[in-house]
Every structure is written in C-alpha cells, then in structure tokens.
Coordinates of C-alpha atoms in Angstrom, one line a residue:
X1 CA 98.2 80.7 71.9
X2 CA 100.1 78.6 74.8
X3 CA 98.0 75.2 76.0
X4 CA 97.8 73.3 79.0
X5 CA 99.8 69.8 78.0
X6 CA 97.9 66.3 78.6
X7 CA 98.8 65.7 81.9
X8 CA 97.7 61.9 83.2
X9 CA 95.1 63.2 86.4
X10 CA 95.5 59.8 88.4
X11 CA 99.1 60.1 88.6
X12 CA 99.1 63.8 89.9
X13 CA 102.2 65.1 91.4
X14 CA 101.8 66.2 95.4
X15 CA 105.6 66.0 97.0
X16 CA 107.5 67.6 97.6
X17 CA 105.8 71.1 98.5
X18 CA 106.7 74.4 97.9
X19 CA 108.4 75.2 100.9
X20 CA 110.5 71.7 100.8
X21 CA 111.6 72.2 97.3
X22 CA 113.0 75.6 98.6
X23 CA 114.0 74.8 101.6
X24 CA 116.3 72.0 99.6
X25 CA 116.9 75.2 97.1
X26 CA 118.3 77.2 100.0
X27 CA 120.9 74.6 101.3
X28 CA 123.1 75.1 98.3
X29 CA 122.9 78.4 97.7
X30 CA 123.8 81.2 100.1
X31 CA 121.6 83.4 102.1
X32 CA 120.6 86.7 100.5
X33 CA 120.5 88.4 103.7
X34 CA 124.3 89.3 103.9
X35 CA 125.9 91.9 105.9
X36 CA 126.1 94.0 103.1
X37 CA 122.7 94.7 102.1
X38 CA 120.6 97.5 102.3
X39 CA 118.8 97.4 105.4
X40 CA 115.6 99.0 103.5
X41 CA 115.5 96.6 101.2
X42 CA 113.1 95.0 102.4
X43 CA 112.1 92.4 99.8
X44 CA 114.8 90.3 102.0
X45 CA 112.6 86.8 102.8
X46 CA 114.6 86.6 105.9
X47 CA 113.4 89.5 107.5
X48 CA 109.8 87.7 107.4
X49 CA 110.5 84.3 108.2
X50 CA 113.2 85.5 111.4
X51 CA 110.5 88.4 112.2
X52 CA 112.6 91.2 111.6
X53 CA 111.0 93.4 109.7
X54 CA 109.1 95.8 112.4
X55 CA 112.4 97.8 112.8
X56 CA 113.1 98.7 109.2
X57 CA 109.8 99.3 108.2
X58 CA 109.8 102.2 111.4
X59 CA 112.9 103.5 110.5
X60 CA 111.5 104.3 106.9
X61 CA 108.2 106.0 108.1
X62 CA 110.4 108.2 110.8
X63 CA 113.3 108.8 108.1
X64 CA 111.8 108.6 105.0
X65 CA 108.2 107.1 104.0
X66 CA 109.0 107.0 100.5
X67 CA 112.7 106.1 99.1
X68 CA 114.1 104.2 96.7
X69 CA 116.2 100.8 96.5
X70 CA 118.5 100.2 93.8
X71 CA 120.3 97.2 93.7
X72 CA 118.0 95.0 95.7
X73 CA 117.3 91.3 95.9
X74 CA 114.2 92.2 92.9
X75 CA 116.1 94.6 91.5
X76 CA 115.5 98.9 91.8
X77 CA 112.3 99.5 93.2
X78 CA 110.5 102.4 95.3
X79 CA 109.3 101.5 98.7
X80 CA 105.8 103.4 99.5
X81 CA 105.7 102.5 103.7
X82 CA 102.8 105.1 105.3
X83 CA 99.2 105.2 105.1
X84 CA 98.6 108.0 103.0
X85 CA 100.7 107.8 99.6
X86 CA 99.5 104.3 99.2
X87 CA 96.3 104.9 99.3
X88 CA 97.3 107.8 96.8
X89 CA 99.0 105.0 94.5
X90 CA 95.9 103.0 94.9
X91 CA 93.4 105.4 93.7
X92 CA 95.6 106.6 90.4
X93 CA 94.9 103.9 88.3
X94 CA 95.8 105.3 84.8
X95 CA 98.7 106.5 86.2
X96 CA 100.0 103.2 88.9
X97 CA 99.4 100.2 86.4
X98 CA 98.8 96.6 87.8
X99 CA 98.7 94.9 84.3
X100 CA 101.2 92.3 84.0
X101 CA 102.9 93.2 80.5
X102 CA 104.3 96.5 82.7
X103 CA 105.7 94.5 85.8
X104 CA 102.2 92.8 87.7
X105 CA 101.2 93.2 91.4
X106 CA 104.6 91.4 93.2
X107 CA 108.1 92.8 93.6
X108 CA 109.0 89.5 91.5
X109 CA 110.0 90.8 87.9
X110 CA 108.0 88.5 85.4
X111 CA 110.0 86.0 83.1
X112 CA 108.6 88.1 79.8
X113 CA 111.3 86.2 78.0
X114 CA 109.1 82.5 78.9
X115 CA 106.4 83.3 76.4
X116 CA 104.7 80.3 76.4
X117 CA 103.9 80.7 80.2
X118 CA 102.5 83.6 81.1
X119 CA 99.4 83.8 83.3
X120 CA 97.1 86.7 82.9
X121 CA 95.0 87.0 86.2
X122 CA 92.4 90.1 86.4
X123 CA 93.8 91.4 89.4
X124 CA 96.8 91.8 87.2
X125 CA 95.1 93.9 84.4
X126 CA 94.3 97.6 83.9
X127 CA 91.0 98.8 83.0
X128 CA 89.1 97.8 81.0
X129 CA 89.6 94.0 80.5
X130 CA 90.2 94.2 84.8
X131 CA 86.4 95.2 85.9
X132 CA 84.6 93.0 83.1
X133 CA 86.7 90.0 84.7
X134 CA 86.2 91.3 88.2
X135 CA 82.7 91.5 88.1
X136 CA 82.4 88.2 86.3
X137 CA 83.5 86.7 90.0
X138 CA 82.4 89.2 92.3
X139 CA 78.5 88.0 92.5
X140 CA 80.4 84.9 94.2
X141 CA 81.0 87.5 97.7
X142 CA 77.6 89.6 97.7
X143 CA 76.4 89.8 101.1
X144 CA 73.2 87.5 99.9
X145 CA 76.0 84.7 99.0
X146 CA 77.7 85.6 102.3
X147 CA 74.3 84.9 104.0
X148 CA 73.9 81.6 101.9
X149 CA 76.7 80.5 102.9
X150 CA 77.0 81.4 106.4
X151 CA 75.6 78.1 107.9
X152 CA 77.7 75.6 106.0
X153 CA 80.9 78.1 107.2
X154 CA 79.7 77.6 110.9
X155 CA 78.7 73.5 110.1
X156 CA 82.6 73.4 109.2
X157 CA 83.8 75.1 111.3
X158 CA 82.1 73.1 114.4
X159 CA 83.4 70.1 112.9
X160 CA 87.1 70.9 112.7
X161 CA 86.9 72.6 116.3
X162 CA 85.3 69.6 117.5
X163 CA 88.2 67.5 116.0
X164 CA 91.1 69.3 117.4
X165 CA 92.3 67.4 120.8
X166 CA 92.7 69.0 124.0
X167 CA 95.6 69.3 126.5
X168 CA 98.0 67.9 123.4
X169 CA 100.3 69.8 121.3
X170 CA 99.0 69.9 117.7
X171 CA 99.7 72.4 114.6
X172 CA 97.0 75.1 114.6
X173 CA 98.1 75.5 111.1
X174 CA 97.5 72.1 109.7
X175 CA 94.6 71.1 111.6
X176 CA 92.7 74.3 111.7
X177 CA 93.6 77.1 108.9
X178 CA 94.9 75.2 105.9
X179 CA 91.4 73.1 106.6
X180 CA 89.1 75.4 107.0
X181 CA 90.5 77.8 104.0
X182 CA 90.7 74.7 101.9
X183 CA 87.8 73.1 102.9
X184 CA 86.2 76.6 101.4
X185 CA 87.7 76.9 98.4
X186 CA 86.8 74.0 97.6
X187 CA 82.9 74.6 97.9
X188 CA 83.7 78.3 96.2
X189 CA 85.0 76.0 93.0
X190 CA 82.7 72.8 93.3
X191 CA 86.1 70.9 93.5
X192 CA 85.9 67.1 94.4
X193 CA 86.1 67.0 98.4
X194 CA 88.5 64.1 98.5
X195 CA 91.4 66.2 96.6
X196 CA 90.7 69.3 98.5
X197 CA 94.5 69.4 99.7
X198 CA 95.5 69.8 96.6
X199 CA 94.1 73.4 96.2
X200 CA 96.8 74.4 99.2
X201 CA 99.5 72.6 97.6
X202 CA 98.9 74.6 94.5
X203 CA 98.1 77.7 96.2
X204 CA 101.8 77.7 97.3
X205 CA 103.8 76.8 94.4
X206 CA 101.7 79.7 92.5
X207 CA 102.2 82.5 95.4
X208 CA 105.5 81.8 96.7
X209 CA 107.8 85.0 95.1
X210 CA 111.2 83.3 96.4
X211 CA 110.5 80.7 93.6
X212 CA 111.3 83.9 91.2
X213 CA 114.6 83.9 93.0
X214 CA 115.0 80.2 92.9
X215 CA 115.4 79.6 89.1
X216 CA 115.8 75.9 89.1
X217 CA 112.4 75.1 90.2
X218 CA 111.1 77.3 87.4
X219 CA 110.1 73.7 85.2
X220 CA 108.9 72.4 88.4
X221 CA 106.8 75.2 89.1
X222 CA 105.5 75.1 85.4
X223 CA 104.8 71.4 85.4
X224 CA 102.5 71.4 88.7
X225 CA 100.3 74.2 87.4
X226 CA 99.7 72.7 84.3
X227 CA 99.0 70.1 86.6
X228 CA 96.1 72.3 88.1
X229 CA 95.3 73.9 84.8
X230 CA 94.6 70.1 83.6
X231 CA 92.3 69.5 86.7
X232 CA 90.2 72.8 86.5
X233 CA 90.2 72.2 82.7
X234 CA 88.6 68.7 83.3
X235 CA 85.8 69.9 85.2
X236 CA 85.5 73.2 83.1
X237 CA 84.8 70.6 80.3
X238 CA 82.3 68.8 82.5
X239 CA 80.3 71.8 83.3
X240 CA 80.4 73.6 80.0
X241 CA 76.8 72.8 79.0
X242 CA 75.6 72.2 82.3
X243 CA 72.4 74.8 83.9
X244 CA 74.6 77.6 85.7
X245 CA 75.5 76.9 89.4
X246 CA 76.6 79.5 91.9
X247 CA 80.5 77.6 91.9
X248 CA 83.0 80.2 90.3
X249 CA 83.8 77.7 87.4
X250 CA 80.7 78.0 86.3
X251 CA 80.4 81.5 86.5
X252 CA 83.3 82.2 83.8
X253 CA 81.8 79.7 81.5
X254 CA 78.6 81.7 81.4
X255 CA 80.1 85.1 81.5
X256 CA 80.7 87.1 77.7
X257 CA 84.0 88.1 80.0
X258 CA 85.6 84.7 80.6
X259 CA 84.3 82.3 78.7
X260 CA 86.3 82.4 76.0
X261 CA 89.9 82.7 77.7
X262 CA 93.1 80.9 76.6
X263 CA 94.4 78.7 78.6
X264 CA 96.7 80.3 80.2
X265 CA 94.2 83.2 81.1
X266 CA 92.4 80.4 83.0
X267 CA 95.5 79.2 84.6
X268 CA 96.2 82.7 85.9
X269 CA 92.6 83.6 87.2
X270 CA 93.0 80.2 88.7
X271 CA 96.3 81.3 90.4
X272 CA 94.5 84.3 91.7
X273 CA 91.3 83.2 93.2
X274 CA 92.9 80.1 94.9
X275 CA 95.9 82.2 96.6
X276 CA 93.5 85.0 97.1
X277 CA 91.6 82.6 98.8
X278 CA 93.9 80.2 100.5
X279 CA 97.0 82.2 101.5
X280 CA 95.3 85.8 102.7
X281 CA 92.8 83.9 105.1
X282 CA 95.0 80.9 106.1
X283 CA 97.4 83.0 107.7
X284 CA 94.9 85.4 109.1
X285 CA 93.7 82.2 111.2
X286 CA 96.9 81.6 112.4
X287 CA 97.4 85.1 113.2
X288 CA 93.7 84.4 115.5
X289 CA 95.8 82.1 117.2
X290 CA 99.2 83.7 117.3
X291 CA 98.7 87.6 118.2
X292 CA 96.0 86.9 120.5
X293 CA 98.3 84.8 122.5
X294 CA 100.8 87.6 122.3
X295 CA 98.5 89.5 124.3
X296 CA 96.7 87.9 126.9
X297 CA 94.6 91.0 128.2
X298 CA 93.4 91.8 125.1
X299 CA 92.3 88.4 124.4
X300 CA 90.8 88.2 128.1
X301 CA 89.1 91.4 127.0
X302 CA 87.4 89.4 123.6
X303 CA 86.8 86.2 125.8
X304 CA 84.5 88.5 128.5
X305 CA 82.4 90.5 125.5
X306 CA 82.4 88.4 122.3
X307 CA 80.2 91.4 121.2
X308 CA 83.6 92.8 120.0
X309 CA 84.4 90.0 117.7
X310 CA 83.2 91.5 114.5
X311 CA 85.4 94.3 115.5
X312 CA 88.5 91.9 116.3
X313 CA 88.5 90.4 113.2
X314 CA 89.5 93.6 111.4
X315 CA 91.8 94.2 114.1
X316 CA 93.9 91.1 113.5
X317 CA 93.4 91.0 109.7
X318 CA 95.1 94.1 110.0
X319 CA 98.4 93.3 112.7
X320 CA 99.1 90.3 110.4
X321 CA 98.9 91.7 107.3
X322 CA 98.5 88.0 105.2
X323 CA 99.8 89.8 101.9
X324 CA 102.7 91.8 102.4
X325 CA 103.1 94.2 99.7
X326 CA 101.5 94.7 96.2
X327 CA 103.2 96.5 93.1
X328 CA 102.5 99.3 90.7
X329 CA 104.8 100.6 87.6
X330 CA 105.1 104.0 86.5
X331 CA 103.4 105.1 82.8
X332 CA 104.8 108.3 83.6
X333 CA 107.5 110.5 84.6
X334 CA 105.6 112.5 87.7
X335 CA 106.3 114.0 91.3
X336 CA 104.7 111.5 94.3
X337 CA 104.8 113.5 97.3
X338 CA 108.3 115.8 96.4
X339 CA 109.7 112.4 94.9
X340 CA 110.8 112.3 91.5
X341 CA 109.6 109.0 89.8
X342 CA 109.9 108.0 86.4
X343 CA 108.1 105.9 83.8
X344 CA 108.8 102.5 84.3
X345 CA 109.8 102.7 87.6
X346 CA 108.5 100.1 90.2
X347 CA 106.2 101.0 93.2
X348 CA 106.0 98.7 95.9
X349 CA 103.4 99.2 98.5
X350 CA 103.9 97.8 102.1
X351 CA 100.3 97.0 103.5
X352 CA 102.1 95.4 106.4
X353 CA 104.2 98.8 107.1
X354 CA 101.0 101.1 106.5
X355 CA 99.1 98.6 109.1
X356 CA 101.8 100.0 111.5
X357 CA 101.1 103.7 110.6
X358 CA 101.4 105.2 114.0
X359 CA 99.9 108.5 112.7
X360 CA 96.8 106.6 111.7
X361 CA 96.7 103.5 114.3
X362 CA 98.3 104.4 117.7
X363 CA 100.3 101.6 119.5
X364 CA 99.9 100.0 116.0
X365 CA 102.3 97.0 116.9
X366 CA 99.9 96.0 119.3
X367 CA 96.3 94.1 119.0
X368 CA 93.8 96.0 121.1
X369 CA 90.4 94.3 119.8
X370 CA 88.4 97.4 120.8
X371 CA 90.3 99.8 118.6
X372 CA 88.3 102.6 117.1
X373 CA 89.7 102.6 113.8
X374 CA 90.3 98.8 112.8
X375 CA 88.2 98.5 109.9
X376 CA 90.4 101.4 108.1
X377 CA 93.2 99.3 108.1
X378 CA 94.7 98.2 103.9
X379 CA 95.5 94.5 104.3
X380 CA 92.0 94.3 101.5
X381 CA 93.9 97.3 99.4
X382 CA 92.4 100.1 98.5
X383 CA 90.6 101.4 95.4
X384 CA 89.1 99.3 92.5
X385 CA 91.7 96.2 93.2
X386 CA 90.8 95.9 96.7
X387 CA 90.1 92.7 97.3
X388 CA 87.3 90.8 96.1
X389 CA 86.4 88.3 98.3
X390 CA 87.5 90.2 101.5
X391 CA 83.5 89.6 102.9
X392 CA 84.3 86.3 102.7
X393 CA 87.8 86.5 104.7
X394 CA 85.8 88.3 107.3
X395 CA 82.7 86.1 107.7
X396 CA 85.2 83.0 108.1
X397 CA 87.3 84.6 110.7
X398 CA 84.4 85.9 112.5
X399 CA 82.3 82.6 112.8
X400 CA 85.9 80.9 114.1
X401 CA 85.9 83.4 116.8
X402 CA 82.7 82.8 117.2
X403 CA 82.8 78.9 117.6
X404 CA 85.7 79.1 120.1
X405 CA 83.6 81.3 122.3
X406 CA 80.9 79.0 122.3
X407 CA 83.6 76.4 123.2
X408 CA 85.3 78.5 125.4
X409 CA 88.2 77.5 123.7
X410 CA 91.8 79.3 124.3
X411 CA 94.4 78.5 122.2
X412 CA 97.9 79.0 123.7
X413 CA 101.1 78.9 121.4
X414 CA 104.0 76.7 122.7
X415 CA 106.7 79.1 121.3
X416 CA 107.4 76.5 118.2
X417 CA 106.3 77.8 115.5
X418 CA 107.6 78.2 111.4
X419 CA 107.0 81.1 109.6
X420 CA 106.8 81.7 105.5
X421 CA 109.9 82.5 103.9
X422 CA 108.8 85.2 102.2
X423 CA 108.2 88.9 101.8
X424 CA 104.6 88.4 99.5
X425 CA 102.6 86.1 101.6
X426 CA 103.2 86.4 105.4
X427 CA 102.4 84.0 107.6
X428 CA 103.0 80.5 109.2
X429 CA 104.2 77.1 107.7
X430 CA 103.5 75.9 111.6
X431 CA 102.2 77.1 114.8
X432 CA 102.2 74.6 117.5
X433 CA 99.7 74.9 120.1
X434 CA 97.8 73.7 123.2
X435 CA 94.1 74.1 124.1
X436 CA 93.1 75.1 127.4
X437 CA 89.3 76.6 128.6
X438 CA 88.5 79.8 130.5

C-alpha cells in the first residue's frame, strides 16, 4: 500500500501555481493547436482559453452528434455532443464505467504505469464501492445542512461584497469567487481559516488535465499533493477520536465506508471534493459576472424582478458549463445510436456542447434568465454520478445574486480578462471588473 511521505507542514510549498508552472511549461514546448489538427478534436486547451470552441461543438451537433477522434491530443476517443445520448451514457452504468482502473472520468489517460500514485476518488468508482462512498458525504448537502448553513453563506458573502471597492478596477476572480468558494470549503472540511488559500492552490494542481500533457511537472504535481495529503492527514489524526462533527473529515472517519482507506484513497476523495467544490462554483461566479455583462437586457431584466434569481442561477450554471466534459469506457462491444463502439473504447461527454443543445434550449448561446427550461440543463451530470454537492453550488450562487441586489450592485467587465487553459475545468484565471449601481 502507497503512503503519504513526512512532509515538514511549516515549510509548505505555495509558488509557483498551477497555471505559472504551465504557463513556463508552455514557453518551451510548441502549441498543440497546429494547423493540422482535427478541428473536432476538441480536447485542444486552446480552443478554451482563446474561446473557440462554440463553432466546433455546432458543427458536430449539425454534422454528426456522435463521432470519433483518433489521433488526438489524449489519444482516440468518441465525442458524445447532444443532449440526448449523454444522458443515455449517463444512465447505463454497467455498461459506461467511471472507475479509474478502466480510464476514470477526464479525457486525461491515467499513468497506470506510476503505481505508487494512484488516487482512487468515489466519483471515479463503479458500483458498489461508488454509492457506499457517496453516501458517506452526501448528508454534508441535504437540504436541512443547506438551511444550516444558509446564514453563515449570506454573513460571507456580505462581508466580501462589502470589501470590494467601487469605481476601481479589481479582479472579480481573486477578490470575489476564489474567496467565497474557498472561504467555503474551508468550513465544509473544518480546515484552519488562516491557510484557507491553500485549498485553491491545491484544487488546481489536482484538476488541471494539461498537467497530463505536461510530463515534467508530473514530480511536482506529486510532491504538493502529498503536501495536502500530509495536511488533511494531520487533522484526520486530530479528530479521529474526537465526538463526530458535521465537517466532511469527520464524516469518513465515522463511516464503515471510509474509515479505513489507504492513503491514497484519502488523497483521491480529497482531490475530488475540493475541486468538486472549488473549481465548478468558482467559475460559475465568474460566469455571474461575465455573461451577465454580455447581456445587458437580460441582466436589466434580473436587476428589475430578483424574483427570477433562483431561476438565473440555473441559467448561468448552465451557459458556463464550469466542468467541461466527463468520461466513460466501454465494457462492451455495443451499438450507441447506429454507432459501432467497442470495449475499451473511450466516451467523452461534452456538458458544455449539450448546454448548447438547440433542440432542447433555443438561442442556447445566449443567457435569458427567464428561460423555461434552465433547471434541465447537465452541467450537475446526470444519473447516479450527478454531482453531489450541486445544492450547495446553487445556494452560493443564489445568495451572491441575492446580496448584489440588495446592494444594487452591477458588475461591468473591462474586456481584460484570462481564461483556464484547459478543456476539463472551464473558466477564468482573471476577470477584471468595475462596480457601478443601478
């Protein structure tokens, strides 16, 4: 069984990030997105982080919904890009496996050759070992733990809004998603306050696919999460014969499901609940802040009847689409929708091409906070996967939307802005905006 080593806690590695150690990556290596490559391929990061990945995504619904890659920047893979077949994928469990010893849930092939580092993670597991897991976590995002928590959201929430300056230019990201995301995680966990930042710089060393593609900052990457596994390990220790709290540490320990992982099952659940977390309703908030200033009468429209809020908030969780695909592979040789796929093969489902669906969501490119259908959208997933904490995503979102109205608070994008370079997580590294009241 792999172990976490002794890492020294005081002297706990923070620079550079994720982003600036592939960033430096990308300066001596060329750009995958050559003039060559298969315009459906759309694993390409570029195509994210340049925002061109609308057009590709249409072609395949008009052309060809479901179609294979071979050859691509993650190898052969089947892209699934309409509503319909992936939430046929979704609900064929035995059939579509998740389980990490067949492939996992990202386009990213694992390293099965790394033994000693693998990181099991539930939402990486078939049935059965996945719902024991699952429900060891889910009494963490019952409505009644949704109501507990509601007024320390909003208490955080008033305090970051009320910290942000007016009539300057500051980075919504920085100062208001990362925060707020972090600042809950860190209550979710019990994690000490004052190293709360660290939760977001390990967030994106864990969920960052291009660091697959990026091999030399494969012993990097393994050194910071033992880093975190060391941390979490520490206060697993310190709580293992405490009384059982409501924090998710402390919910494995006393669970006949999780108690008695390895370390590296830790590490992976770990991986999972803090990007689950982190990443899906960071960059939700930045798309808040982003899409409504694409369109000024729909956010008009939300700023005159905040009674639509609750229905906005699905709306926008679904045009950004925080997670951009998930995987399945194959057990079997069978016919999806007149196409021939075979055992093994790997399924990649694009939530942010389904969210487009024009069949199912009409003028889907564009947010229109009143729309009928919203809440149908798959940015959650579908099925017994779907994501667990997606109460919690929404309750967030909706008590920010609701604090700016109380504030009257607009936030307008200067057109600076930094997106991820990625085609897993999708989102912003920066948003620069101004305040302004209406």
């Amino acid at each position: 069984m792999a172990s976490v080593p002794q890492i020294d806690l005081d002297n706990l590695t923070t620079s550079p990030t994720a982003d600036e150690a592939l960033e430096e990556w990308y300066k001596s290596h060329p750009s995958i997105a050559d003039s060559d490559a298969n315009p459906w391929d759309v694993s390409r990061a570029e195509l994210y982080s340049k925002d061109l990945w609308r057009k590709p995504f249409a072609e395949m619904r008009e052309q060809a919904p479901i179609n294979k890659v071979e050859g691509g920047v993650h190898g052969d893979y089947w892209n699934i890009t309409t509503y319909k077949p992936i939430q046929h994928v979704e609900a064929l469990p035995d059939i579509y496996s998740s389980d990490v010893s067949h492939g996992g849930i990202t386009i990213a092939e694992p390293d099965f050759d790394d033994t000693d580092f693998q990181l099991p993670m539930f939402i990486a597991m078939d049935r059965p070992k996945h719902t024991g897991q699952r429900r060891t976590v889910a009494p963490a995002f019952t409505p009644t733990e949704m109501k507990r928590m509601e007024d320390e959201i909003r208490q955080r929430t008033e305090e970051v809004l009320d910290s942000l300056p007016w009539g300057e230019k500051f980075d919504w990201v920085d100062k208001v998603s990362i925060e707020l995301t972090t600042g809950m995680l860190a209550i979710l966990f019990g994690f000490p306050w004052e190293d709360r930042r660290l939760l977001t710089y390990w967030s994106d060393w864990a969920g960052d696919v291009e660091l697959s593609v990026a091999e030399d900052l494969t012993e990097q990457r393994r050194q910071i999460l033992y880093e975190m596994g060391a941390y979490f390990t520490k206060l697993w220790n310190e709580r293992v014969d405490a009384e059982p709290t409501p924090d998710l540490i402390s919910m494995m320990i006393h669970s006949e499901h999780m108690r008695d992982m390895d370390p590296m099952e830790f590490m992976g659940n770990l991986v999972l609940l803090i990007v689950g977390g982190n990443d899906t309703t960071r960059n939700t908030m930045s798309g808040v802040a982003y899409g409504l200033g694409q369109f000024p009468e729909e956010r008009e429209k939300l700023q005159q009847n905040p009674d639509l809020i609750p229905n906005a908030v699905q709306e926008i969780i679904r045009w950004q689409t925080p997670l951009a695909h998930m995987r399945r592979t194959a057990l079997e040789d069978h016919d999806l929708f007149g196409n021939q796929i075979k055992k093994g093969d790997k399924i990649v489902m694009w939530y942010i091409s389904a969210n487009r669906d024009e069949e199912v969501f009409p003028e889907a490119d564009k947010i229109i906070v009143d729309r009928e259908n919203a809440r149908r959208h798959l940015a959650f997933g579908y099925g017994i996967h779907r994501c667990v904490g997606a109460r919690l995503a929404e309750l967030q979102i909706r008590i920010l939307l609701e604090e700016m109205h109380k504030r009257r608070m607009q936030v307008n994008p200067t057109g600076k802005n930094r997106r991820v370079h990625a085609c897993f997580v999708h989102g912003f590294r920066e948003l620069e905006v101004e305040l302004s009241k209406y």
